[in-house]
Tab-separated table of C-alpha atoms in Angstrom:
chain	number	residue	atom	x	y	z
A	32	UNK	CA	61.810	40.603	6.091
A	33	UNK	CA	64.101	40.583	3.071
A	34	UNK	CA	63.662	42.767	0.021
A	35	UNK	CA	63.025	41.385	-3.469
A	36	UNK	CA	66.559	41.856	-4.796
A	37	UNK	CA	68.090	40.135	-1.781
A	38	UNK	CA	65.620	37.285	-2.182
A	39	UNK	CA	66.599	36.912	-5.848
A	40	UNK	CA	70.311	36.844	-5.047
A	41	UNK	CA	69.865	34.354	-2.209
A	42	UNK	CA	67.966	31.987	-4.499
A	43	UNK	CA	70.658	32.374	-7.167
A	44	UNK	CA	73.396	31.618	-4.626
A	45	UNK	CA	71.538	28.569	-3.323
A	46	UNK	CA	70.945	27.384	-6.879
A	47	UNK	CA	74.648	27.799	-7.713
A	48	UNK	CA	75.693	25.821	-4.643
A	49	UNK	CA	73.181	23.049	-5.350
A	50	UNK	CA	74.297	22.877	-8.962
A	51	UNK	CA	77.990	22.678	-8.050
A	52	UNK	CA	77.656	20.167	-5.214
A	53	UNK	CA	74.811	17.923	-6.383
A	54	UNK	CA	73.661	18.416	-9.964
A	55	UNK	CA	76.932	18.638	-11.886
A	56	UNK	CA	78.538	15.637	-10.153
A	57	UNK	CA	75.396	13.577	-10.828
A	58	UNK	CA	75.295	14.651	-14.476
A	59	UNK	CA	79.009	13.856	-14.830
A	60	UNK	CA	78.262	10.373	-13.497
A	61	UNK	CA	75.595	9.917	-16.188
A	62	UNK	CA	72.686	10.143	-13.773
A	63	UNK	CA	69.311	11.727	-14.434
A	64	UNK	CA	68.776	14.800	-12.274
A	65	UNK	CA	65.297	15.862	-11.201
A	66	UNK	CA	64.953	19.223	-9.472
A	67	UNK	CA	61.710	20.610	-8.081
A	68	UNK	CA	62.576	24.250	-8.892
A	69	UNK	CA	65.239	25.814	-11.061
A	70	UNK	CA	65.846	28.928	-13.163
A	71	UNK	CA	62.262	29.373	-14.325
A	72	UNK	CA	61.071	29.664	-10.741
A	73	UNK	CA	63.184	32.781	-10.246
A	74	UNK	CA	61.905	34.306	-13.472
A	75	UNK	CA	58.300	33.631	-12.439
A	76	UNK	CA	58.582	34.558	-8.752
A	77	UNK	CA	61.129	37.355	-8.746
A	78	UNK	CA	60.883	38.572	-12.341
A	79	UNK	CA	57.100	38.574	-12.631
A	80	UNK	CA	55.776	38.145	-9.094
A	81	UNK	CA	58.151	40.602	-7.414
A	82	UNK	CA	58.249	42.721	-10.573
A	83	UNK	CA	62.052	42.852	-10.772
A	84	UNK	CA	61.860	42.248	-14.512
A	85	UNK	CA	62.696	39.251	-16.647
A	86	UNK	CA	65.965	40.576	-18.083
A	87	UNK	CA	67.905	41.019	-14.813
A	88	UNK	CA	66.614	37.707	-13.468
A	89	UNK	CA	67.623	35.901	-16.654
A	90	UNK	CA	71.062	37.521	-16.484
A	91	UNK	CA	71.593	36.409	-12.886
A	92	UNK	CA	70.335	32.893	-13.678
A	93	UNK	CA	72.731	32.659	-16.615
A	94	UNK	CA	75.606	33.823	-14.420
A	95	UNK	CA	74.742	31.527	-11.500
A	96	UNK	CA	74.229	28.400	-13.609
A	97	UNK	CA	76.803	28.963	-16.359
A	98	UNK	CA	73.892	28.752	-18.778
A	99	UNK	CA	72.773	25.267	-17.716
A	100	UNK	CA	69.160	24.622	-18.693
A	101	UNK	CA	66.965	21.592	-18.135
A	102	UNK	CA	66.276	19.172	-20.976
A	103	UNK	CA	62.655	19.091	-19.812
A	104	UNK	CA	60.654	21.389	-17.582
A	105	UNK	CA	57.270	20.308	-16.273
A	106	UNK	CA	54.932	23.161	-15.485
A	107	UNK	CA	52.073	22.114	-13.222
A	108	UNK	CA	49.317	24.595	-14.059
A	109	UNK	CA	46.369	25.276	-11.802
A	110	UNK	CA	44.008	28.180	-11.243
A	111	UNK	CA	45.477	30.478	-8.603
A	112	UNK	CA	42.442	30.405	-6.317
A	113	UNK	CA	42.272	26.598	-6.411
A	114	UNK	CA	45.985	26.365	-5.642
A	115	UNK	CA	45.706	28.714	-2.667
A	116	UNK	CA	42.695	26.783	-1.388
A	117	UNK	CA	44.744	23.570	-1.522
A	118	UNK	CA	47.645	25.217	0.302
A	119	UNK	CA	45.389	26.374	3.124
A	120	UNK	CA	43.645	22.998	3.305
A	121	UNK	CA	46.956	21.146	3.597
A	122	UNK	CA	48.715	23.484	6.015
A	123	UNK	CA	49.971	20.517	8.022
A	124	UNK	CA	52.238	19.801	5.065
A	125	UNK	CA	55.232	21.982	4.337
A	126	UNK	CA	54.158	25.558	3.682
A	127	UNK	CA	56.809	28.153	2.913
A	128	UNK	CA	56.648	31.925	3.120
A	129	UNK	CA	56.047	32.251	-0.633
A	130	UNK	CA	52.960	30.049	-0.277
A	131	UNK	CA	51.572	32.603	2.170
A	132	UNK	CA	51.889	35.567	-0.204
A	133	UNK	CA	48.803	37.475	-1.343
A	134	UNK	CA	46.689	36.025	-4.148
A	135	UNK	CA	47.751	38.854	-6.484
A	136	UNK	CA	51.391	37.785	-6.173
A	137	UNK	CA	50.428	34.200	-7.066
A	138	UNK	CA	48.455	35.431	-10.081
A	139	UNK	CA	51.513	37.327	-11.339
A	140	UNK	CA	53.676	34.243	-10.812
A	141	UNK	CA	51.249	32.059	-12.749
A	142	UNK	CA	51.124	34.572	-15.600
A	143	UNK	CA	54.903	34.607	-15.541
A	144	UNK	CA	55.088	30.852	-15.889
A	145	UNK	CA	52.592	30.921	-18.749
A	146	UNK	CA	54.768	33.498	-20.545
A	147	UNK	CA	57.923	31.430	-19.984
A	148	UNK	CA	56.196	28.322	-21.354
A	149	UNK	CA	55.229	30.291	-24.483
A	150	UNK	CA	58.813	31.478	-24.972
A	151	UNK	CA	60.378	28.004	-24.802
A	152	UNK	CA	57.692	25.495	-25.831
A	153	UNK	CA	60.275	22.899	-26.875
A	154	UNK	CA	61.496	22.603	-23.275
A	155	UNK	CA	58.172	22.727	-21.447
A	156	UNK	CA	55.286	20.340	-20.963
A	157	UNK	CA	52.279	21.681	-19.099
A	158	UNK	CA	50.488	19.294	-16.747
A	159	UNK	CA	46.949	20.067	-15.595
A	160	UNK	CA	47.437	20.181	-11.836
A	161	UNK	CA	43.733	20.714	-11.159
A	162	UNK	CA	43.201	16.979	-11.675
A	163	UNK	CA	43.243	14.392	-8.914
A	164	UNK	CA	46.749	13.670	-7.612
A	165	UNK	CA	46.853	10.154	-9.096
A	166	UNK	CA	46.128	11.568	-12.561
A	167	UNK	CA	48.762	14.307	-12.182
A	168	UNK	CA	51.334	11.680	-11.185
A	169	UNK	CA	50.346	9.402	-14.082
A	170	UNK	CA	50.561	12.264	-16.592
A	171	UNK	CA	53.941	13.274	-15.185
A	172	UNK	CA	55.366	9.767	-15.471
A	173	UNK	CA	54.055	9.435	-19.023
A	174	UNK	CA	55.807	12.645	-20.084
A	175	UNK	CA	59.103	11.687	-18.430
A	176	UNK	CA	59.081	8.168	-19.864
A	177	UNK	CA	58.338	9.462	-23.352
A	178	UNK	CA	60.968	12.230	-23.249
A	179	UNK	CA	63.759	9.999	-21.956
A	180	UNK	CA	62.707	6.715	-23.621
A	181	UNK	CA	62.296	4.903	-20.298
């Protein structure tokens, strides 16, 4: 088992590598880059969930990404208990070790995301993830098309 600080640094290192090898070359080529998790995930999971604090996590994110931030961040919001129920129901799908954390950890992470959304409302759009999957997908596509004039 790894401790919280090690976890944070490993995610930052992986993010840096992914940014250098995949994201920046794609952006330089004029491509749209879609990433399923980025800097805000570390703030929510390690800063709030693991209680390492927002300031050190933000500092490490800034260092690891050279300050790169997304033009748009979609936050898929769902009640913690409903989300955990879905995870357990769909265990045949990919489940990672963070998915298996205690409910209290997930509640802290959700609260963290809600705080981050409040701090940067111009970058975030919240999608109601409690809806049926088809509706979540439709809402997501609508937001992306509107933001990027597609």
